[in-house]
mmCIF file of C-alpha atoms in Angstrom:
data_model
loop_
_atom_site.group_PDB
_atom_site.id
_atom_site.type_symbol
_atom_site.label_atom_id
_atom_site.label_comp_id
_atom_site.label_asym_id
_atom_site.label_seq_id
_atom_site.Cartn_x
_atom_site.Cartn_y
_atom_site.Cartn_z
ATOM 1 C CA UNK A 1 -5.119 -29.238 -9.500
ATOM 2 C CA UNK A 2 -7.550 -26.462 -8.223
ATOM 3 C CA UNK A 3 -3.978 -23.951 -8.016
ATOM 4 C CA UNK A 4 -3.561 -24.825 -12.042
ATOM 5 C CA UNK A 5 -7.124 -23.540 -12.820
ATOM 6 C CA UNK A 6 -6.390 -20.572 -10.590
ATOM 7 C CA UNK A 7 -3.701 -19.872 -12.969
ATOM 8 C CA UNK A 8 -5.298 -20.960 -16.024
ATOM 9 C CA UNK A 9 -8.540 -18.617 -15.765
ATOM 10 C CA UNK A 10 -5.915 -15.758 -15.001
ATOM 11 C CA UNK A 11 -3.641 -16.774 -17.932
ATOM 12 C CA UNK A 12 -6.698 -16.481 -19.845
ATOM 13 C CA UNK A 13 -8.000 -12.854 -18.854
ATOM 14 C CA UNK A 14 -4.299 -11.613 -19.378
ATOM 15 C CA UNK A 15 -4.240 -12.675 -23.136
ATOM 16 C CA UNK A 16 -7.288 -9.825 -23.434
ATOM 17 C CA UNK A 17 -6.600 -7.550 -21.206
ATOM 18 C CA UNK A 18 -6.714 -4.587 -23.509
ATOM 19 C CA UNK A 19 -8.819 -6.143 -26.461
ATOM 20 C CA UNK A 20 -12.512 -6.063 -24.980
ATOM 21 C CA UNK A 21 -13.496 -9.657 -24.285
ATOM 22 C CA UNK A 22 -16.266 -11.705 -23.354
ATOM 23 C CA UNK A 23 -15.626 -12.123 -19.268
ATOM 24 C CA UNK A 24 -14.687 -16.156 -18.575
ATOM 25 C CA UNK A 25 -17.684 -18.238 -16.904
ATOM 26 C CA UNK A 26 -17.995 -17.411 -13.346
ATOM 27 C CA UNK A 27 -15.180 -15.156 -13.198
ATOM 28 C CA UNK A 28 -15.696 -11.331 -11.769
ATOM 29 C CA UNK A 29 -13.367 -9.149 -13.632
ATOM 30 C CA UNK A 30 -13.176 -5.120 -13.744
ATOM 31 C CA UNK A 31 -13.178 -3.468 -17.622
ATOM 32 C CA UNK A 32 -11.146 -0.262 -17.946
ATOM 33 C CA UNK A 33 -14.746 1.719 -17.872
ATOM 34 C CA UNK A 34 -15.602 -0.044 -14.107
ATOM 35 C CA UNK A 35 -11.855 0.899 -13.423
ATOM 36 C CA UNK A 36 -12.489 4.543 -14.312
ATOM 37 C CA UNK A 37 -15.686 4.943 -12.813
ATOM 38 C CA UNK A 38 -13.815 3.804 -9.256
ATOM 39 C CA UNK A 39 -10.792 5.806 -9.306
ATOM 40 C CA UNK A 40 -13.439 8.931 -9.935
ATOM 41 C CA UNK A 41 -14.675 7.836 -6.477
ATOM 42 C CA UNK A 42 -11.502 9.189 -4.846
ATOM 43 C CA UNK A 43 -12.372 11.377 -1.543
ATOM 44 C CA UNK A 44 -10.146 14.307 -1.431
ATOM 45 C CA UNK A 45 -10.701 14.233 2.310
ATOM 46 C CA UNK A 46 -8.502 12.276 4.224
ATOM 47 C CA UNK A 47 -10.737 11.858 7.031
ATOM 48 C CA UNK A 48 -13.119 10.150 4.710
ATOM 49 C CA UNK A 49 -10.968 7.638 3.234
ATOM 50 C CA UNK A 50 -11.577 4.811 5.197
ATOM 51 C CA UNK A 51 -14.825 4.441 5.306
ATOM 52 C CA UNK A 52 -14.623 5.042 1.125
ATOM 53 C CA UNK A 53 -12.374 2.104 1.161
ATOM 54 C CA UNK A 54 -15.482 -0.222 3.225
ATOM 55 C CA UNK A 55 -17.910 0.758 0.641
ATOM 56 C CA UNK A 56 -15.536 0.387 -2.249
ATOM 57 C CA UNK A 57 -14.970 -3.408 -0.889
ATOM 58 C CA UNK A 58 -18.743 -3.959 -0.536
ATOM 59 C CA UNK A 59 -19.631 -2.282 -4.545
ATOM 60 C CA UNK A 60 -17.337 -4.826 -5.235
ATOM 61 C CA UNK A 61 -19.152 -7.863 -4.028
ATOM 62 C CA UNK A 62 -17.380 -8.187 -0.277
ATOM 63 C CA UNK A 63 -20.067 -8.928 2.327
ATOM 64 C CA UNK A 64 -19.975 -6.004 5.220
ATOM 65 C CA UNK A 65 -19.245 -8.680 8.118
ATOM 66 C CA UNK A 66 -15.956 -9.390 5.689
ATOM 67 C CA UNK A 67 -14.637 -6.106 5.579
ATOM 68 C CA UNK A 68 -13.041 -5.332 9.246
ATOM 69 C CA UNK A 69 -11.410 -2.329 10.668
ATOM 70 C CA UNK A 70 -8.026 -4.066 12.166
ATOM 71 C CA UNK A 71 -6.977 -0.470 15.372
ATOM 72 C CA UNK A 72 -3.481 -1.514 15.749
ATOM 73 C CA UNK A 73 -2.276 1.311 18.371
ATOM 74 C CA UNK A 74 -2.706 4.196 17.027
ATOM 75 C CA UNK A 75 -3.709 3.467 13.374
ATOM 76 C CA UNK A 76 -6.826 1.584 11.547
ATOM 77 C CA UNK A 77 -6.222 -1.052 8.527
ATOM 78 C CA UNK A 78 -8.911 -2.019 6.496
ATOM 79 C CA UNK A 79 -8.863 -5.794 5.746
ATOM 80 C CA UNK A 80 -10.829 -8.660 3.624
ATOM 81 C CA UNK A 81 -9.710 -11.862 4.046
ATOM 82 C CA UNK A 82 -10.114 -14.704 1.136
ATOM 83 C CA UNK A 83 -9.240 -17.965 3.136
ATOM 84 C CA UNK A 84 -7.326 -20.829 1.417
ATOM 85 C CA UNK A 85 -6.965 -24.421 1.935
ATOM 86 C CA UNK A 86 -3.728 -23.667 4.122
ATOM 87 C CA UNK A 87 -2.640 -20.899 6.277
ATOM 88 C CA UNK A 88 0.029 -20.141 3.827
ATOM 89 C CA UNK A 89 -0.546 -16.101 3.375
ATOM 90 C CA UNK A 90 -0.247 -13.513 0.621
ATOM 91 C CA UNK A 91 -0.424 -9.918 2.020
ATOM 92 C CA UNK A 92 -1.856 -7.654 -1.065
ATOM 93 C CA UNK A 93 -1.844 -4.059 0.180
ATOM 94 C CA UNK A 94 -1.861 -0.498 -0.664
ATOM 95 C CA UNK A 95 -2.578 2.638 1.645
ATOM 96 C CA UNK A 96 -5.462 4.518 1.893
ATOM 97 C CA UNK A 97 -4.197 7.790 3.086
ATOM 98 C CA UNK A 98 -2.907 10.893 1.501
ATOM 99 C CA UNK A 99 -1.232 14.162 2.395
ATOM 100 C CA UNK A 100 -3.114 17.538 2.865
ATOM 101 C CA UNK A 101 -2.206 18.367 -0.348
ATOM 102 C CA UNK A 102 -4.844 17.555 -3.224
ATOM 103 C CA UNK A 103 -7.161 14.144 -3.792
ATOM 104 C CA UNK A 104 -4.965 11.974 -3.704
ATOM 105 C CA UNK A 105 -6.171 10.106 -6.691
ATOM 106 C CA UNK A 106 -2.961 9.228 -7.908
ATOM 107 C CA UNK A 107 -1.637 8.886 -4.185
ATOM 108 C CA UNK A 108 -2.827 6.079 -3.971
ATOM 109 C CA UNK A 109 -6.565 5.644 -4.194
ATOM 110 C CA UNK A 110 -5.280 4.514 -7.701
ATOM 111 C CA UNK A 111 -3.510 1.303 -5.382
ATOM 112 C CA UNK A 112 -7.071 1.101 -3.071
ATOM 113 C CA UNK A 113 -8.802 0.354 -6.528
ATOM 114 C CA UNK A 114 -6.464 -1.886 -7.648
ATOM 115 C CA UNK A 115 -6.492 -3.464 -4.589
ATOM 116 C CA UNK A 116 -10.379 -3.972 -4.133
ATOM 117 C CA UNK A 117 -10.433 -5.144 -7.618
ATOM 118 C CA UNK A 118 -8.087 -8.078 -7.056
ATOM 119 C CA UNK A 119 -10.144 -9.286 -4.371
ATOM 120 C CA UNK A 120 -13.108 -8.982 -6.642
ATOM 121 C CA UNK A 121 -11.131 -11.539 -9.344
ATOM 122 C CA UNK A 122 -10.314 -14.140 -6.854
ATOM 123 C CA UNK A 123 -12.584 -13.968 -4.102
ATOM 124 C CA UNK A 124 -14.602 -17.206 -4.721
ATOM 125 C CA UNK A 125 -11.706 -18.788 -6.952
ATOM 126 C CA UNK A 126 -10.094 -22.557 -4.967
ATOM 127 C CA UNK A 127 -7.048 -21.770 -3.378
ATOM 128 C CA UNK A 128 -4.513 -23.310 -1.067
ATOM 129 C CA UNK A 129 -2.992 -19.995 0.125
ATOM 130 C CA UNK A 130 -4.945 -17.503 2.132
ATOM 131 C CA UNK A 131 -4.818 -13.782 0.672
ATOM 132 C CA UNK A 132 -5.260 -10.993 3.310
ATOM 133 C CA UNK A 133 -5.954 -7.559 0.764
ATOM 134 C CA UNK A 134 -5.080 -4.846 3.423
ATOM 135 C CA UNK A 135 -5.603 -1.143 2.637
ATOM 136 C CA UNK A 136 -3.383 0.493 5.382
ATOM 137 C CA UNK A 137 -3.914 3.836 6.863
ATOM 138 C CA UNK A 138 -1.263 6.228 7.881
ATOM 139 C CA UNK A 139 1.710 5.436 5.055
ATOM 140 C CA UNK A 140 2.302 8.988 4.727
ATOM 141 C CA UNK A 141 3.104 9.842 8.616
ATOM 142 C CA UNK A 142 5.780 6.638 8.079
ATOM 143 C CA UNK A 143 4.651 3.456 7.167
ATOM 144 C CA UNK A 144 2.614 2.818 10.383
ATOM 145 C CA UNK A 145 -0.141 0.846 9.222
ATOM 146 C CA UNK A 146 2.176 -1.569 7.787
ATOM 147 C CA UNK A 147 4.566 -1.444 10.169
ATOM 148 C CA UNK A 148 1.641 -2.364 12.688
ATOM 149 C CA UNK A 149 0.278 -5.237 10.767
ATOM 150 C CA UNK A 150 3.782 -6.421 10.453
ATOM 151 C CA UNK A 151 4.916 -6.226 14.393
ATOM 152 C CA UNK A 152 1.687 -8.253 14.936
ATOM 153 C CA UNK A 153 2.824 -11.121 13.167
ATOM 154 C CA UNK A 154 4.179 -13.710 16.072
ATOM 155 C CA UNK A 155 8.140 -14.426 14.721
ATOM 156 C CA UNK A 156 7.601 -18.366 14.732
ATOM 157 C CA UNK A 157 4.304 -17.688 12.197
ATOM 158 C CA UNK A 158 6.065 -15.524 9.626
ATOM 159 C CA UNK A 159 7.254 -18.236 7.847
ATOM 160 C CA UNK A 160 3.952 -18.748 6.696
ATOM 161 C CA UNK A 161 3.775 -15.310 4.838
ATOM 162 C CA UNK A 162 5.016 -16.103 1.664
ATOM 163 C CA UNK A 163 4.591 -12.555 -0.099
ATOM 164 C CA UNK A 164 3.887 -9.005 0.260
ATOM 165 C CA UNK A 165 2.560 -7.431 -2.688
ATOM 166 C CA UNK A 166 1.960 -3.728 -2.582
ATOM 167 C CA UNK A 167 0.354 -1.269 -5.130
ATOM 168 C CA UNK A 168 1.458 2.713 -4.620
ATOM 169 C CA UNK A 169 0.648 5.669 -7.071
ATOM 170 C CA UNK A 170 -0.367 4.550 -10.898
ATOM 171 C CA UNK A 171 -2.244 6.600 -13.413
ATOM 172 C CA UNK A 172 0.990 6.901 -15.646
ATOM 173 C CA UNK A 173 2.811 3.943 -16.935
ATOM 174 C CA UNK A 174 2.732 0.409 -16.908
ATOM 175 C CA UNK A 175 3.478 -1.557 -13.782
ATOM 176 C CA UNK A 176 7.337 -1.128 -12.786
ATOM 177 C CA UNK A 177 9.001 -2.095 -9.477
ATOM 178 C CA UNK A 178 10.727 0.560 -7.037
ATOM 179 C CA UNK A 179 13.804 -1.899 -6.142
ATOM 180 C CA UNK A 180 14.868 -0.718 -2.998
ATOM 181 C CA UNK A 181 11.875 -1.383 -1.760
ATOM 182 C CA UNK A 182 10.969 -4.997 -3.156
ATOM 183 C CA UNK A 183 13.163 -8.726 -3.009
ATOM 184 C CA UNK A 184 14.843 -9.576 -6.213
ATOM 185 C CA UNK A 185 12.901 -12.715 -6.407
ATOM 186 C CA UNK A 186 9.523 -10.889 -6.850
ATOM 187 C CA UNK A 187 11.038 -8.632 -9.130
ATOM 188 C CA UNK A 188 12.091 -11.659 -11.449
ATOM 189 C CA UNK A 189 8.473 -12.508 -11.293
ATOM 190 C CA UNK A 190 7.479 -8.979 -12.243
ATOM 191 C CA UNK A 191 9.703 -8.878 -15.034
ATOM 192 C CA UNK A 192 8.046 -12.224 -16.288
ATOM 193 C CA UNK A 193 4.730 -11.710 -16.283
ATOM 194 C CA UNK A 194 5.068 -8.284 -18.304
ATOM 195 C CA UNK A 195 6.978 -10.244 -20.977
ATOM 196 C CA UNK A 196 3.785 -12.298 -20.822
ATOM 197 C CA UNK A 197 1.477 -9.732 -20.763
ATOM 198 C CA UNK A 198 3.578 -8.126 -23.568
ATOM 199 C CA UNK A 199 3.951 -4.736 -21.688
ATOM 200 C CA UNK A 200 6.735 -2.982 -21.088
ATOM 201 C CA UNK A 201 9.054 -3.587 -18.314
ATOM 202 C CA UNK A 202 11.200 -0.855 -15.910
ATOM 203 C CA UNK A 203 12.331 -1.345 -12.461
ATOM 204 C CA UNK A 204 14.154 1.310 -10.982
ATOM 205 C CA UNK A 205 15.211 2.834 -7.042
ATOM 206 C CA UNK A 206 13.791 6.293 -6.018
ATOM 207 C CA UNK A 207 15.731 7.771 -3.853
ATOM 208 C CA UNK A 208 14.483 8.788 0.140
ATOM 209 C CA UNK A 209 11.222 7.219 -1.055
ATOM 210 C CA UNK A 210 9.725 4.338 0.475
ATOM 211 C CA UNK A 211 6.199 2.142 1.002
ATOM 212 C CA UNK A 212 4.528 -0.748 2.953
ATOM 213 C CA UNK A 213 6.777 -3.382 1.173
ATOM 214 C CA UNK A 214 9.885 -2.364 3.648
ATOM 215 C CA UNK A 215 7.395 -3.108 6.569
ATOM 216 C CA UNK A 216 7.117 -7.217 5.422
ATOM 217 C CA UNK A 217 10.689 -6.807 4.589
ATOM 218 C CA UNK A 218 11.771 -5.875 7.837
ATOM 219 C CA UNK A 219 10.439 -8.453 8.718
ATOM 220 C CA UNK A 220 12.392 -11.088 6.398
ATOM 221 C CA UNK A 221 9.085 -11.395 4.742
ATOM 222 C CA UNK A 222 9.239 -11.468 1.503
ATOM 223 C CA UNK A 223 8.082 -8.269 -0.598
ATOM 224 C CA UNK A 224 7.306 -5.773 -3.397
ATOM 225 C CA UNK A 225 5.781 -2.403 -4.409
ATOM 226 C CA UNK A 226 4.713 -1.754 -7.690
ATOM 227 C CA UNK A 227 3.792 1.173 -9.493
ATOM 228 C CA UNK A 228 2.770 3.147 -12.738
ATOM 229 C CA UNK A 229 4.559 6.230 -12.709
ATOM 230 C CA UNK A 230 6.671 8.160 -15.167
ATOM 231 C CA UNK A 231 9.315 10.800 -14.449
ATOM 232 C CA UNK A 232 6.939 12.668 -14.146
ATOM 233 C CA UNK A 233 5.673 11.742 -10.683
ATOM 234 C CA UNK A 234 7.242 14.556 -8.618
ATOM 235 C CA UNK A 235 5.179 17.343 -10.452
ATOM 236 C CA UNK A 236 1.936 15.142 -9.510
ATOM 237 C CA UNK A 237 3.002 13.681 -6.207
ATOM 238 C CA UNK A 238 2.142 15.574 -3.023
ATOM 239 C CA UNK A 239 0.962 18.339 -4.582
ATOM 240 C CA UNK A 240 -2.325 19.880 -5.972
ATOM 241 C CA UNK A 241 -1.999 18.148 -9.400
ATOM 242 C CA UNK A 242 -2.678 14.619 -7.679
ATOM 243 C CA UNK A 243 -6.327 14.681 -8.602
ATOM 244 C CA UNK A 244 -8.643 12.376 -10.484
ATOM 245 C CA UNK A 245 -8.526 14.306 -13.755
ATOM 246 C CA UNK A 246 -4.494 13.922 -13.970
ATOM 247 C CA UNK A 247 -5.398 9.818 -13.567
ATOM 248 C CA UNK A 248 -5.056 7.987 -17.000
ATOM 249 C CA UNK A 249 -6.970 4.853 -16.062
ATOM 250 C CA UNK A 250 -5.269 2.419 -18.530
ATOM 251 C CA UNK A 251 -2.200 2.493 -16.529
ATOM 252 C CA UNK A 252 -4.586 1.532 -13.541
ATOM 253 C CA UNK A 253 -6.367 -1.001 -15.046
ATOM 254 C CA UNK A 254 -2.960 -2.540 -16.398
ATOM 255 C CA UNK A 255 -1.765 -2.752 -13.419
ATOM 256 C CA UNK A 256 -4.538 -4.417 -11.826
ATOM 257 C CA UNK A 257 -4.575 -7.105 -14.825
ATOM 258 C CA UNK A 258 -0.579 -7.467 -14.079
ATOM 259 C CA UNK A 259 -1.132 -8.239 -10.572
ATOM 260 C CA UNK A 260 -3.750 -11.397 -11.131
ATOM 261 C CA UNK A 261 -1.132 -13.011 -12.962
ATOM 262 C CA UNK A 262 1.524 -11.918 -10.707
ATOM 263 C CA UNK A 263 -1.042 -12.980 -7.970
ATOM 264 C CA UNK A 264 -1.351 -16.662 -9.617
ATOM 265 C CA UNK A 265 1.676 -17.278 -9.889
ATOM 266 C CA UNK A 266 2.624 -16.952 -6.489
ATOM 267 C CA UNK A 267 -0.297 -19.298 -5.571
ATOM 268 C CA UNK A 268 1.317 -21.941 -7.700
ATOM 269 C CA UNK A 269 5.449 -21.802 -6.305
ATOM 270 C CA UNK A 270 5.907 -22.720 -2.237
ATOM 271 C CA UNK A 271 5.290 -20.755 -0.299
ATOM 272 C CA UNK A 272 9.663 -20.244 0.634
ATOM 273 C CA UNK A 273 10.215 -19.410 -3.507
ATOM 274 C CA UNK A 274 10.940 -15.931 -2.993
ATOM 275 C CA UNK A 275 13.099 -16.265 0.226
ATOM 276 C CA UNK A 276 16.246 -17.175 -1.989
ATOM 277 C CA UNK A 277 18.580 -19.281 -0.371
#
């Protein structure tokens, strides 16, 4: 019962999640104004970043003992934990770090804002799985944070990771899916709750790209990475041009309203849905 009002309150927001609305009793949600203001909070110094992730968590409403600092060899992942009525687990990521070259607004503290905001939504919602939101340092230098957090997962308990859901680089389109980095399964989902959300729908490989989705997947846990670019992306991407100003924050805040729904719907299918047969 308490997984169908997850969904329900969620179902709700998504109906008006461009119209303005009056926020549903008791449930924390980010307006496209909150969302800009945060992704203008984007350090352009790499060496800053995590600690701008810990305070982004705690603006949102996480306590400071809830927001650890997981030093997996050589790498540090920042992660909240909302705890469930199971140990059934949802992974929601996106990396922190950036290359040398400009804010990194786009790349991906668009993702890190996203990211904190979900945990804002469903933070003291019921719910019988456990969501770990994990913003994971070092994707540039090769998917090491993820990779990390993966490799620590004991084989025998990674059956209990049902998903992987990671945000990487919006601030230009609506949500689409890089598919040689995510499971079909989740990409079916994807595709459904944009045909809710009446948004449009892409999905699409890039080639010699990839994110902390593969990591799970590696890992025969199930996973996706979603994102808002446009064709676009290689004049912004690792370059100077990847700065706040170059950020429209409608594709941002769409993509955060996407992934409640995507979020809720996971929470109500077992936990072996997207494992195919």
């Amino acid at each position: 019962m308490k997984r169908n009002i997850f969904y329900s309150i969620l179902a709700i927001i998504s109906l008006c999640f461009i119209a303005k609305a009056q926020e549903p009793s008791g449930i924390p949600y980010a307006t496209l104004e909150e969302i800009k203001e945060l992704v203008a909070l984007a350090p352009c110094k790499d060496k800053e970043r995590l600690e701008a992730v810990k305070k982004l968590f705690v603006k949102i409403g996480a306590g400071e003992a809830d927001v650890t600092v997981e030093k997996l060899k050589n790498v540090e992942n920042v992660i909240v934990t909302k705890k469930g009525k199971t140990d059934e687990t949802i992974v929601v990521g996106a990396h922190y770090d950036k290359v040398a070259d400009g804010c990194g607004a786009i790349d991906n503290w668009t993702g890190i804002v996203i990211l904190a905001n979900l945990y804002r939504s469903i933070k003291d919602l019921t719910t019988q799985k456990t969501y770990k939101f994990v913003a994971f340092g070092k994707e540039e230098l090769g998917l090491l944070g993820s990779g990390e957090m993966a490799d620590a997962i004991p084989k025998d308990k990674r059956v209990n990771y049902c998903a992987m859901v990671n945000f990487d680089s919006f601030g230009f389109n609506y949500p689409q899916v890089m598919t040689n980095i995510s499971d079909k399964l989740l990409m079916e989902l994807a595709k459904e709750v944009s045909a809710e959300m009446k948004v449009p729908y892409a999905q699409g490989a890039i080639e010699g790209a990839s994110s902390d989705s593969q990591s799970f997947r590696d890992k025969k846990i199930p996973g996706i990475t979603l994102h808002g670019m446009d064709n676009r992306w290689q004049e912004f991407l690792h370059s100077s041009k990847d700065k706040v100003e170059n950020v429209n924050s409608q594709s941002v805040y769409i993509g955060y309203r996407h992934g409640l729904i995507f979020l809720a719907k996971i929470e109500n299918k077992p936990c072996e849905a997207f494992r195919g047969k």
